[in-house]
Coordinates of C-alpha atoms in Angstrom, one line a residue:
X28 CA -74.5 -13.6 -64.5
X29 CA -73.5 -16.7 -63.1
X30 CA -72.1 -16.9 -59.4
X31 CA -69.8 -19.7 -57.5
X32 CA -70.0 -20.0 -54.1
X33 CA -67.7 -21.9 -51.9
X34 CA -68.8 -22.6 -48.0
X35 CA -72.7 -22.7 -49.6
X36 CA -73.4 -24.4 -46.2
X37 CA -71.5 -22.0 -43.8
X38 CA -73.5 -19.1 -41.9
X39 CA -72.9 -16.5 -44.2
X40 CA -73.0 -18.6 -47.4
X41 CA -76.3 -20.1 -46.5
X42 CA -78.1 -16.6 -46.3
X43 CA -75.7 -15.3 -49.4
X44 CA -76.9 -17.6 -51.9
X45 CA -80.6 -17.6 -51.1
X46 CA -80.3 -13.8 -51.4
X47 CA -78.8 -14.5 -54.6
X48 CA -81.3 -16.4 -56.4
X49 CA -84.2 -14.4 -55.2
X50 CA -82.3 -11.7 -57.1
X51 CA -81.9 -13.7 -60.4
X52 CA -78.8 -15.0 -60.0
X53 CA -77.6 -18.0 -61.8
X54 CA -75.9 -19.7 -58.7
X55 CA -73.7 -23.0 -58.6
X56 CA -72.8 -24.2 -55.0
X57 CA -69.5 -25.8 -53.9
X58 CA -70.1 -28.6 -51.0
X59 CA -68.6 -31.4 -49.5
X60 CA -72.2 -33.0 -49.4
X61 CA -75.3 -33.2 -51.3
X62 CA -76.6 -29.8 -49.2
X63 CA -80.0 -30.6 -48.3
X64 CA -82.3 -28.0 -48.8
X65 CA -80.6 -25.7 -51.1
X66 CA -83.1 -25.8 -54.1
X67 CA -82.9 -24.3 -57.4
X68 CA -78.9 -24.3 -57.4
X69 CA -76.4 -26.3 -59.2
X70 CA -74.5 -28.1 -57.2
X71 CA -70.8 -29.5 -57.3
X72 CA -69.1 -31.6 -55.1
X73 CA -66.2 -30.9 -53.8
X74 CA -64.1 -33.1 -51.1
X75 CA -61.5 -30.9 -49.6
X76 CA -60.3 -27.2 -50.8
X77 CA -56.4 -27.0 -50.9
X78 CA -53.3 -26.6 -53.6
X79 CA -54.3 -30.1 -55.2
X80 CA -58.5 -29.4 -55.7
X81 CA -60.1 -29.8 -59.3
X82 CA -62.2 -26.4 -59.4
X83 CA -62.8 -27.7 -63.6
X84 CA -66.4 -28.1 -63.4
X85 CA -67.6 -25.8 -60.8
X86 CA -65.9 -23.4 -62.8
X87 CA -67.6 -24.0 -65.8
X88 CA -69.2 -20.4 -67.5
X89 CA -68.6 -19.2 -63.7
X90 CA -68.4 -15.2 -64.3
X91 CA -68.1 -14.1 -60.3
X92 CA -66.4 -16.4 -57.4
X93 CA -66.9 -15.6 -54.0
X94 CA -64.7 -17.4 -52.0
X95 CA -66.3 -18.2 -48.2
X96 CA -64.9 -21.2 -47.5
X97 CA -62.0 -21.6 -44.4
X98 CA -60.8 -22.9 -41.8
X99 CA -62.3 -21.1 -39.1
X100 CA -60.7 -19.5 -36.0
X101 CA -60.7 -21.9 -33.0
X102 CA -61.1 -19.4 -29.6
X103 CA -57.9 -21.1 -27.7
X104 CA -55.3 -21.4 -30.9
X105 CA -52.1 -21.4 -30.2
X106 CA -50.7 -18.3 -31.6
X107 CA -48.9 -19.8 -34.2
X108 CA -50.5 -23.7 -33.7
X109 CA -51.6 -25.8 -36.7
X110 CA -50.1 -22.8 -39.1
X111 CA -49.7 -25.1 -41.9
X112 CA -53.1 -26.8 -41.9
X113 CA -54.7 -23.0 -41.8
X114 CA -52.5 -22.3 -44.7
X115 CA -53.5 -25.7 -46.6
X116 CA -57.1 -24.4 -46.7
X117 CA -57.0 -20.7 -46.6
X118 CA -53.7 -19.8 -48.6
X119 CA -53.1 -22.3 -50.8
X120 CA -56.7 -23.1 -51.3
X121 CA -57.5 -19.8 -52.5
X122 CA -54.9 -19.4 -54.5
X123 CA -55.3 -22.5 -56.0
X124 CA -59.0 -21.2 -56.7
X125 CA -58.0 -17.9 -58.2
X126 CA -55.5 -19.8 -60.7
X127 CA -58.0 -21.8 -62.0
X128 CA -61.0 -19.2 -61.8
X129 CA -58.0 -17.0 -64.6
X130 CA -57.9 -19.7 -67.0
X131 CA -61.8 -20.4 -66.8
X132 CA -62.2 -17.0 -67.9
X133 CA -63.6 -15.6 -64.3
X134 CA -64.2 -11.7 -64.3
X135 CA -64.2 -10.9 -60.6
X136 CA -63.2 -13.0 -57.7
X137 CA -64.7 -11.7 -54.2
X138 CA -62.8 -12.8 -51.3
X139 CA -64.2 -12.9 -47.6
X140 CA -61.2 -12.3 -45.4
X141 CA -61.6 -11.3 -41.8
X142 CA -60.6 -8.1 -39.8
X143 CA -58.6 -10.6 -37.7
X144 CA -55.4 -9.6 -40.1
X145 CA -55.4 -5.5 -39.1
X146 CA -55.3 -6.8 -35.5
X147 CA -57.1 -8.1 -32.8
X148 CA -58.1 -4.7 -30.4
X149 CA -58.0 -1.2 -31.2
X150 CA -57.1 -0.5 -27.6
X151 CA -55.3 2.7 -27.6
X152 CA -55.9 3.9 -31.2
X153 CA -59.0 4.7 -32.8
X154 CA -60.2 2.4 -36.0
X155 CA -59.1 0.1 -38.0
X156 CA -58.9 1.1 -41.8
X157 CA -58.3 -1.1 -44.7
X158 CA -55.0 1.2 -45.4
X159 CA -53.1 0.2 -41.9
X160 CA -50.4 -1.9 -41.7
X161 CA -51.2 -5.5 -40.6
X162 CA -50.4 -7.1 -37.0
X163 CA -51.4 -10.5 -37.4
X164 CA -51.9 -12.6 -34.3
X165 CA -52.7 -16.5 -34.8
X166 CA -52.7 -19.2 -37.7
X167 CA -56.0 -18.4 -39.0
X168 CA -55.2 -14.5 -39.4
X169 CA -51.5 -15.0 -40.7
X170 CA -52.8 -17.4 -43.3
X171 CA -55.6 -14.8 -44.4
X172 CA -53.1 -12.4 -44.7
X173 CA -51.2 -14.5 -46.8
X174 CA -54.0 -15.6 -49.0
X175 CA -54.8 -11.8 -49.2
X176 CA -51.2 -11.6 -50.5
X177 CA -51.1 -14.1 -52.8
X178 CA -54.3 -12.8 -54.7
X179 CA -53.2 -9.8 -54.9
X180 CA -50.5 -10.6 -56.7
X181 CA -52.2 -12.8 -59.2
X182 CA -55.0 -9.8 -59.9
X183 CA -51.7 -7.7 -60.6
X184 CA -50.8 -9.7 -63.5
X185 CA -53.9 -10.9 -64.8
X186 CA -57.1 -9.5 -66.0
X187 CA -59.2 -11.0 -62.9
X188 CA -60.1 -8.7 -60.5
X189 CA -60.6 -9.1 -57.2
X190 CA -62.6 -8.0 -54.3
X191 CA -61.3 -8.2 -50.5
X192 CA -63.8 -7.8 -47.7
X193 CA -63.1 -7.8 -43.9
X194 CA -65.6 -8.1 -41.4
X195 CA -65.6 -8.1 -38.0
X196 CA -67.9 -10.6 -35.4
X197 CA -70.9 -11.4 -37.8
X198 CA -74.1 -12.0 -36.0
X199 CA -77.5 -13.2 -37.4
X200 CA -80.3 -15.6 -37.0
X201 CA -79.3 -19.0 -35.7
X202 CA -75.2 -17.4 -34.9
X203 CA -73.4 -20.0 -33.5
X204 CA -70.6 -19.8 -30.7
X205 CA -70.3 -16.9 -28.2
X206 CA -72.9 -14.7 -29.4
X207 CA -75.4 -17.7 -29.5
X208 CA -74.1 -18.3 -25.7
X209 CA -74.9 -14.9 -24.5
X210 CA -78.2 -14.8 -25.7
X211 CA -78.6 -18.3 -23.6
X212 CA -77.7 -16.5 -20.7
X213 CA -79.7 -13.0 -21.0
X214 CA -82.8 -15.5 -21.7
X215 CA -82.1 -17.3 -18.5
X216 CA -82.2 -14.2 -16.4
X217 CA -79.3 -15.3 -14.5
X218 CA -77.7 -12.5 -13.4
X219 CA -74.2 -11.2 -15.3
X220 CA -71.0 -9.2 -14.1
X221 CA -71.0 -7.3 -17.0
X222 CA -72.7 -4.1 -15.9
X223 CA -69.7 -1.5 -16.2
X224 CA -67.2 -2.6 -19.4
X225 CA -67.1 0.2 -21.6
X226 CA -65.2 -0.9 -24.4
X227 CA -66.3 -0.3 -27.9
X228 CA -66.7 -2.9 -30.9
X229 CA -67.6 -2.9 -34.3
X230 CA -70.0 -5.3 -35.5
X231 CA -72.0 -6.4 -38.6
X232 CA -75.6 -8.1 -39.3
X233 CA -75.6 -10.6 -41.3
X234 CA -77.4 -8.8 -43.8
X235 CA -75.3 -5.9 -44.2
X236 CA -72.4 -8.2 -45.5
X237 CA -74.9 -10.2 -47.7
X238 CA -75.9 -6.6 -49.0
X239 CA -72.7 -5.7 -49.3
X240 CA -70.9 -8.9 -51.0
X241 CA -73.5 -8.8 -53.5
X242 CA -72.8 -4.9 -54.1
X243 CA -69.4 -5.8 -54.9
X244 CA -70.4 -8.6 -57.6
X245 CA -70.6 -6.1 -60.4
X246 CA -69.7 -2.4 -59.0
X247 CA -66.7 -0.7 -61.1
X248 CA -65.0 0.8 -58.2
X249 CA -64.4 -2.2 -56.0
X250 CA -61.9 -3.5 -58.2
X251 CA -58.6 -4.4 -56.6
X252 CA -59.7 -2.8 -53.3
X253 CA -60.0 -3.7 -49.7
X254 CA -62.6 -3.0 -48.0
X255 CA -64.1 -2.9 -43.6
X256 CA -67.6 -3.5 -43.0
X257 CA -69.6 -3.0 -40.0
X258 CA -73.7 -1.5 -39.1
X259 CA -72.0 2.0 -38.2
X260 CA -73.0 1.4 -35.0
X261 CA -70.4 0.7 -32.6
X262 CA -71.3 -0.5 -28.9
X263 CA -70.0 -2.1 -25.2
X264 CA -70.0 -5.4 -24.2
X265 CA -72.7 -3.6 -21.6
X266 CA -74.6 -2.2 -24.4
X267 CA -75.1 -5.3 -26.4
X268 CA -76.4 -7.2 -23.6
X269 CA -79.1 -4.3 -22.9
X270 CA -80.3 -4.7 -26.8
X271 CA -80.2 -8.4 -26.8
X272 CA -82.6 -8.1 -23.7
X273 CA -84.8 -5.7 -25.4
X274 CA -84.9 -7.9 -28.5
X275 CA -85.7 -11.1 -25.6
X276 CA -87.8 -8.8 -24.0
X277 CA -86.4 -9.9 -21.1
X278 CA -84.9 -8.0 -17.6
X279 CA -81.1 -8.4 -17.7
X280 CA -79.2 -7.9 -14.2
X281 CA -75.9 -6.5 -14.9
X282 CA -73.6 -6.2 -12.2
X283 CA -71.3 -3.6 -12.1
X284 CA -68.1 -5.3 -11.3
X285 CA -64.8 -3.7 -11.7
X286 CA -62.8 -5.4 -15.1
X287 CA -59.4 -5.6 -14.0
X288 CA -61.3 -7.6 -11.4
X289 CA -62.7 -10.1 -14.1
X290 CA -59.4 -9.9 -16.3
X291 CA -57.3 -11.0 -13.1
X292 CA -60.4 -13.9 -12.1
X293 CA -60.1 -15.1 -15.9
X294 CA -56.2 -15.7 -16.2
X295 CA -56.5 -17.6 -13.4
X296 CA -59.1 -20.0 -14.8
X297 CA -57.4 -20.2 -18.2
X298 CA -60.1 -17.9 -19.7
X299 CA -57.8 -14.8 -20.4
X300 CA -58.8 -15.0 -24.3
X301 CA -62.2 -14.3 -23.6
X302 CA -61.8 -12.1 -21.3
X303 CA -59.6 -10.2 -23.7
X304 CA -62.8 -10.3 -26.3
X305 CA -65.2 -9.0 -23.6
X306 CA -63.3 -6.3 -22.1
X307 CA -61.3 -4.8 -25.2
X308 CA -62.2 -2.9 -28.2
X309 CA -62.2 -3.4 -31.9
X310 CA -63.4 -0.4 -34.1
X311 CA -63.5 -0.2 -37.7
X312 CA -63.3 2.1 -40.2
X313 CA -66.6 1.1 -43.0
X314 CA -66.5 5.1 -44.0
X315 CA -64.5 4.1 -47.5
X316 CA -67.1 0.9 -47.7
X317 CA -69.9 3.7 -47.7
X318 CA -68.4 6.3 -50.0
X319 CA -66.2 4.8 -52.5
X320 CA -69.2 2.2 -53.0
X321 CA -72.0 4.2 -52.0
X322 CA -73.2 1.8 -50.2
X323 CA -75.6 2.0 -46.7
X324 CA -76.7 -0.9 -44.1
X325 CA -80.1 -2.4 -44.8
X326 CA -80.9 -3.4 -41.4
X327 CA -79.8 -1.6 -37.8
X328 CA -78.2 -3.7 -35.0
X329 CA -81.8 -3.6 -33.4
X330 CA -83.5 -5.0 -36.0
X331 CA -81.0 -7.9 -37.0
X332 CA -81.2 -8.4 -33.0
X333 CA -84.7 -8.9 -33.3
X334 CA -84.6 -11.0 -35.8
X335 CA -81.8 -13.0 -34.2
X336 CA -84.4 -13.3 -31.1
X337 CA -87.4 -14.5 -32.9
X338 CA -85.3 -17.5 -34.4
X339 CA -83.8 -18.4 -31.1
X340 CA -87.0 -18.6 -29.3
X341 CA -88.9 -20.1 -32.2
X342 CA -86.3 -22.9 -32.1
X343 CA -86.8 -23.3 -28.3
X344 CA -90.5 -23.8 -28.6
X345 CA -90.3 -25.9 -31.6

């Protein structure tokens, strides 16, 4: 079975296509560059992804597409800032895709949303489910949604199908960002104000949604579905600083300060976003992921923690 990729180079594609040709995939790579040290796959170059990209020869014999490539959320977006260059990329880009991937002959396209387009917190209700309306907030979630749209509405009049996947925060070794900041600062020791939030958010290892992508490539019931991903596991901003200790084995001093005391601190210094990320919840719903699929995690939160701490202090030593 032959496989495209797009966003090859990304965090998630990296580890998805290395997965894929250790289990005998015949993988072709889309890139803006010659990819350095991604061996043993075919690789095709392309420049930009939008509505004017010439998909002809990755496309070649393709039989699956899973679409990774973005534009990525940016933390201080304006709510509705840059909407048309988000859409350039991740709406019409896709689409574009998908209308080519039909006349190539493509059996299933797989498409990496984000669980950004259900919402941003689950403050006040339970979980998330891929059923529930959607309360987009932000360029990069609106022009998911959209793309999600528009995909949809090819699959419904073509014989492509398609696979829709949201996840939530993805975390694995050498994450980038906020998650590779926090486990700076439980290294350091310093102590942290983050001793008493008891919000609740869902999260999944990086190998769970390389597990799981690569379930979807060829099983007959995730076709023309929508699915949530997470580990199961679903933990404070409190709790994952404990476990990311452990996995340091390192002390971590968490302060118990109030949060309407930190949320009030943050809006002052600009930093309510964050605060907003810290402090609030975001559950999903992975039960139909699990039983529809009958699919299970590979790897707990500890263990991808674990892993996750080994490559950070490797790479400090090296």
């Amino acid at each position: 079975m032959k496989v495209l990729v797009t966003g090859a180079n990304g965090f998630v594609g990296s580890s998805l296509c290395n997965e894929l040709l250790q289990k005998g995939y015949d993988v072709t790579i889309a890139t803006r560059s010659k990819s350095e040290g991604f061996h043993g796959f075919k690789k095709v170059r392309i420049d930009s992804i939008n509505a004017q990209t010439n998909w002809e020869v990755a496309l070649k014999k393709v039989d699956i597409v899973i679409h990774l490539a973005a534009r990525v959320h940016v933390m201080l977006d304006e709510p509705l800032g840059s909407l048309a260059e988000y859409r350039e990329t991740n709406k019409y880009g896709a689409l574009n895709l998908a209308e080519q991937a039909v006349e190539a002959g493509v059996k299933r396209f797989i498409f990496l949303s984000t669980v950004k387009v259900n919402g941003e917190f689950t403050d006040g209700m339970s979980r998330f489910s891929p059923d529930d309306d959607c309360i987009t907030r932000g360029s990069y979630a609106l022009s998911k949604y959209e793309a999600e749209q528009a995909l949809s509405a090819i699959a419904k009049i073509t014989d492509m199908e398609l696979v829709i996947i949201r996840p939530p925060l993805v975390y694995g070794p050498n994450v980038r960002a906020n998650f590779a900041s926090m486990m700076k600062w439980v290294n350091s020791g310093f102590p942290l104000p983050l001793g008493a939030v008891h919000n609740k958010r869902s999260l999944v290892a990086l190998d769970n949604l390389v597990s799981f992508i690569i379930h979807c490539i060829d099983h007959p019931k995730a076709v023309n579905e929508v699915f949530l991903i997470s580990d199961g596991e679903d933990v404070s901003t409190t709790e994952l600083l404990k476990k990311v200790a452990k996995a340091l084995d390192k002390r971590v001093f968490l302060l118990p300060i109030p949060v309407n005391w930190m949320k009030f601190v943050a809006k002052l210094v600009g930093k309510a976003d964050i605060a907003d990320r810290l402090f609030s919840s975001l559950r999903v719903d992975s039960s139909k992921t699990q039983e529809l699929l009958d699919w299970k995690p590979v790897i707990t939160m500890d263990e991808q923690l674990k892993k996750i701490a080994d490559a950070y202090l490797n790479e400090k030593t090296v």
